[in-house]
Tab-separated table of C-alpha atoms in Angstrom:
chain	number	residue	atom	x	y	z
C	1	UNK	CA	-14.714	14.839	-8.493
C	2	UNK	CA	-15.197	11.489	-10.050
C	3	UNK	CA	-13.954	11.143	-13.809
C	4	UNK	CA	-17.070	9.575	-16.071
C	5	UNK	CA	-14.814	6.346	-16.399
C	6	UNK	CA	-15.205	6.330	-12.528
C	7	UNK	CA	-18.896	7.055	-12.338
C	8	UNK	CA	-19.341	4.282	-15.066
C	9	UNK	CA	-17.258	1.919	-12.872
C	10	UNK	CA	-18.887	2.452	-9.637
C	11	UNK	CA	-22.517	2.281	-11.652
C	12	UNK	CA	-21.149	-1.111	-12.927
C	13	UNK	CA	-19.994	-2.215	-9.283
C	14	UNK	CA	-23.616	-1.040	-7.465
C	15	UNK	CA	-25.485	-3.185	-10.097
C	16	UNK	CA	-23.174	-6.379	-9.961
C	17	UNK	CA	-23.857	-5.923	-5.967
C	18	UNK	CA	-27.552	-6.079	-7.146
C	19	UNK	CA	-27.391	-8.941	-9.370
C	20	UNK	CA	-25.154	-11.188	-6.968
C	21	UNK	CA	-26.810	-10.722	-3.605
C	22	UNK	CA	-25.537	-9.304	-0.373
C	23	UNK	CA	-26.291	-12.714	1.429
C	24	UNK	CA	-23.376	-14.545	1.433
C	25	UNK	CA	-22.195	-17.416	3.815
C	26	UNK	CA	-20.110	-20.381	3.893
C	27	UNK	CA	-21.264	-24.143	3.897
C	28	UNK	CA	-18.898	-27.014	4.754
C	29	UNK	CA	-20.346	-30.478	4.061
C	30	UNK	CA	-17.232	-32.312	5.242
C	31	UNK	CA	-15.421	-32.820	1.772
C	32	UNK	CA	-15.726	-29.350	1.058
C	33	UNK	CA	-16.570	-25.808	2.165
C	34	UNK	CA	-18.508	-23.478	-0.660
C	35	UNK	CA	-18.952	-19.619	-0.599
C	36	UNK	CA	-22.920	-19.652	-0.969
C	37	UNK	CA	-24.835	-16.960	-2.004
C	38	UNK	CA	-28.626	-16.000	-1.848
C	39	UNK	CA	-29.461	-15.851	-5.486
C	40	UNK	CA	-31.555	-12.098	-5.644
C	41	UNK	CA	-33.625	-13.504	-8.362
C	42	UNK	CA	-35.274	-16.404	-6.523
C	43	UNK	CA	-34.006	-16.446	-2.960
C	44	UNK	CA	-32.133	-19.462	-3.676
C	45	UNK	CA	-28.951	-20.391	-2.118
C	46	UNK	CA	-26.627	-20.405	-5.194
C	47	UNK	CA	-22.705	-22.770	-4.362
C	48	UNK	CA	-20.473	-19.811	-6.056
C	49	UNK	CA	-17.300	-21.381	-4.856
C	50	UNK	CA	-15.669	-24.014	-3.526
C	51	UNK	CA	-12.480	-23.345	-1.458
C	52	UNK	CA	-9.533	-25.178	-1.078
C	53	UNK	CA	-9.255	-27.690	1.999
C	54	UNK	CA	-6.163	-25.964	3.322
C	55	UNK	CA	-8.002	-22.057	3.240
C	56	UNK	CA	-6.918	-20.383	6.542
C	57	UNK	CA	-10.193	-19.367	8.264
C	58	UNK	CA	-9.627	-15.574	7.606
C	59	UNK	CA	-9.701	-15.458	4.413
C	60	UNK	CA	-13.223	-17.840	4.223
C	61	UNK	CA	-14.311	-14.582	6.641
C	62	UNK	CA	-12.987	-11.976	4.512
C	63	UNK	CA	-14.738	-14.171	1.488
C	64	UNK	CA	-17.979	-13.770	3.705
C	65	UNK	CA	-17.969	-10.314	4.365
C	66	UNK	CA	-17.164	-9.044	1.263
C	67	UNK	CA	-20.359	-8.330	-0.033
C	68	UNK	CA	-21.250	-6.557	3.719
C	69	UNK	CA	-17.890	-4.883	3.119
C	70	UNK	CA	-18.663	-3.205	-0.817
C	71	UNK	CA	-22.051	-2.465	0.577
C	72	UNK	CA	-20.735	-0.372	3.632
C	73	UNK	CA	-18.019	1.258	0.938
C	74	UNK	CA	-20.620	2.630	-1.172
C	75	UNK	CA	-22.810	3.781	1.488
C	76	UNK	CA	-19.997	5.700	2.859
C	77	UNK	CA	-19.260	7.052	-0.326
C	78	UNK	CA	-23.300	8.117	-0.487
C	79	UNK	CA	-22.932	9.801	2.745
C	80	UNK	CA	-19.485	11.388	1.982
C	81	UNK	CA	-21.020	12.721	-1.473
C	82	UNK	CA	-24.476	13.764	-0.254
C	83	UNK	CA	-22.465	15.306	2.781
C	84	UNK	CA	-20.035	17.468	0.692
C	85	UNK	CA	-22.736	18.935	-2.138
C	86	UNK	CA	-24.559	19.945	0.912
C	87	UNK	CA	-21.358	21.491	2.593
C	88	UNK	CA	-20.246	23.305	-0.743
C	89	UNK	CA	-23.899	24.387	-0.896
C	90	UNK	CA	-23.626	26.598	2.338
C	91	UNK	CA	-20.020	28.519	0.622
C	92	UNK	CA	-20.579	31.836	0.307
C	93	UNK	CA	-19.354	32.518	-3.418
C	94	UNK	CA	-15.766	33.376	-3.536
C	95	UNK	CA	-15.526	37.523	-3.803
C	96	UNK	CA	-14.567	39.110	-7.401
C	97	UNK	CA	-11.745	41.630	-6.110
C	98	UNK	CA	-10.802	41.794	-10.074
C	99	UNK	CA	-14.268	42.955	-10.793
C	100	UNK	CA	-14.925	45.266	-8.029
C	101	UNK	CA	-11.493	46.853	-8.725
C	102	UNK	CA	-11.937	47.166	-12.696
C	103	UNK	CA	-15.237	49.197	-11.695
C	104	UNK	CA	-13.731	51.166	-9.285
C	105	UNK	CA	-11.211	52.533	-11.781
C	106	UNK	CA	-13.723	52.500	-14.487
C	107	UNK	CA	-16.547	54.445	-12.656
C	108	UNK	CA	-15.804	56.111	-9.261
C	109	UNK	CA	-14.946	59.269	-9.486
C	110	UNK	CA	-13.859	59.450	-5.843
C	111	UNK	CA	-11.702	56.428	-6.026
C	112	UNK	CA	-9.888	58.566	-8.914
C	113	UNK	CA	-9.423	61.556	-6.992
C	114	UNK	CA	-8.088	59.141	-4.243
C	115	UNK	CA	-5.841	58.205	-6.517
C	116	UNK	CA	-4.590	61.539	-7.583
C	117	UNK	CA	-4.257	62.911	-4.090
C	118	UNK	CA	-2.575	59.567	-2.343
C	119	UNK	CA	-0.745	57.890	-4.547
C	120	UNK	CA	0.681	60.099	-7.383
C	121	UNK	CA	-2.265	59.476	-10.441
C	122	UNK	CA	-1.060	62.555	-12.811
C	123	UNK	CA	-3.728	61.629	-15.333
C	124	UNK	CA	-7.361	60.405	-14.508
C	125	UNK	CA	-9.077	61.074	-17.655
C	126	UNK	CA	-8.092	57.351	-19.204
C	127	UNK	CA	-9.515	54.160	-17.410
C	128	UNK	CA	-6.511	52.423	-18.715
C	129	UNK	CA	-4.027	54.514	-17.151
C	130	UNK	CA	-6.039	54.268	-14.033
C	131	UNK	CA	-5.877	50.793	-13.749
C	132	UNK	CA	-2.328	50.702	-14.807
C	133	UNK	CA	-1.541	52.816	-11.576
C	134	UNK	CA	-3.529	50.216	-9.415
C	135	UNK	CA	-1.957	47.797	-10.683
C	136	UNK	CA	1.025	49.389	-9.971
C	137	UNK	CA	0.279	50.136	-6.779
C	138	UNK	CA	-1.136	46.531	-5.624
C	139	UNK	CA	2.048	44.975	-7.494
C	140	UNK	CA	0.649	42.876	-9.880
C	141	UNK	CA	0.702	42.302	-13.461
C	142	UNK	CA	-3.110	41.216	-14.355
C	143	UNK	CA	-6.296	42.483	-11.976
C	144	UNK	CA	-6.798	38.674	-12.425
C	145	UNK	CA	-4.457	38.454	-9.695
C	146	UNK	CA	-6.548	39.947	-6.776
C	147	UNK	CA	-8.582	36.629	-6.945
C	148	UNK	CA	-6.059	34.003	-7.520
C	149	UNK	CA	-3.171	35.516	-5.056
C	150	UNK	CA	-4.183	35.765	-1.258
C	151	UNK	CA	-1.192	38.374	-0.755
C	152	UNK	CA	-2.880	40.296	-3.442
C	153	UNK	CA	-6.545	40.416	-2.857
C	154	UNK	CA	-5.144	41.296	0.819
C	155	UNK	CA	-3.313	44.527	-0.337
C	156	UNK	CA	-6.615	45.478	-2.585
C	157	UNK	CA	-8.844	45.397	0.707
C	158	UNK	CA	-6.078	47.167	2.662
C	159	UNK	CA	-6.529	50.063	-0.381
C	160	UNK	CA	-9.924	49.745	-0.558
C	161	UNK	CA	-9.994	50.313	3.598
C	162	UNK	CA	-7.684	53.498	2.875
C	163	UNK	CA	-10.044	54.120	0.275
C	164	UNK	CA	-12.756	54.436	2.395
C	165	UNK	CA	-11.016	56.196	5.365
C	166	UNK	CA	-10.037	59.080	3.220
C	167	UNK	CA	-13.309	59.184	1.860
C	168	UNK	CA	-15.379	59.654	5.252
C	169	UNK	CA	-12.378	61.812	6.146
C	170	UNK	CA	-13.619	64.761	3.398
């Protein structure tokens, strides 16, 4: 994700692109060779620069193409940004295990007398202590847990699957 200094930056670089042109060549009148550019404003070829006698040819062509070259970039980037919002569009929302678990102890009455019966819950009367035995039993120290640890959310789906065996098993 782009920083607003960033956003601000590559604002400032699409409008320079706009104000300086995208058609830029080279003219060599034999006692010099200038980096010309199509002024946007008028359509007038615009001398920007003159380069030195001894330039090696590659960098007159990099010169050149550099305004074809920032105009590809940013496209790219378009593409690449339009691209990903759509792709993280289509992502299912991430699961709440924390949540789902938190009402499990707090409301169902079945997932408390699972509790009692296979895995040792002496006292179901206090939500607290309920969750205190999940906890327990999932080994970890915050419900939090079940959706920032993969190891964790994996052993609350393996209880919630026992969960649900026992209770069609009744």
């Amino acid at each position: 994700m782009a920083t607003d200094a960033e956003k601000r930056k590559l604002e400032h670089i699409r409008l320079s692109l706009e104000m300086v042109g995208r058609d830029w060549s080279i003219e060599a009148d034999g006692e010099a060779t200038r980096l010309m550019v199509r002024d946007p404003a008028d359509g007038m070829p615009r001398p920007i620069a003159t380069f030195a006698a001894d330039a090696p040819a590659p960098f007159l062509a990099f010169a050149v193409a550099s305004a074809d070259f920032l105009t590809l970039t940013l496209d790219l980037l378009d593409r690449c940004s339009r691209a990903y919002r759509e792709l993280a569009g289509r992502q299912p929302k991430p699961k709440n295990f924390a949540t789902e678990c938190a009402m499990k102890c707090k409301s169902d009455r079945a997932f408390r007398q699972y509790l009692i019966e296979c895995h040792d819950l002496r006292d179901a009367t206090d939500a607290e202590r309920i969750k205190t035995r999940v906890r327990s039993i999932l080994d970890i120290q915050s419900m939090g847990h079940l959706n920032t640890d993969e190891a964790a959310a994996a052993r609350w789906k393996n209880l919630r699957a026992d969960f649900e065996q026992w209770r069609r098993g009744r």
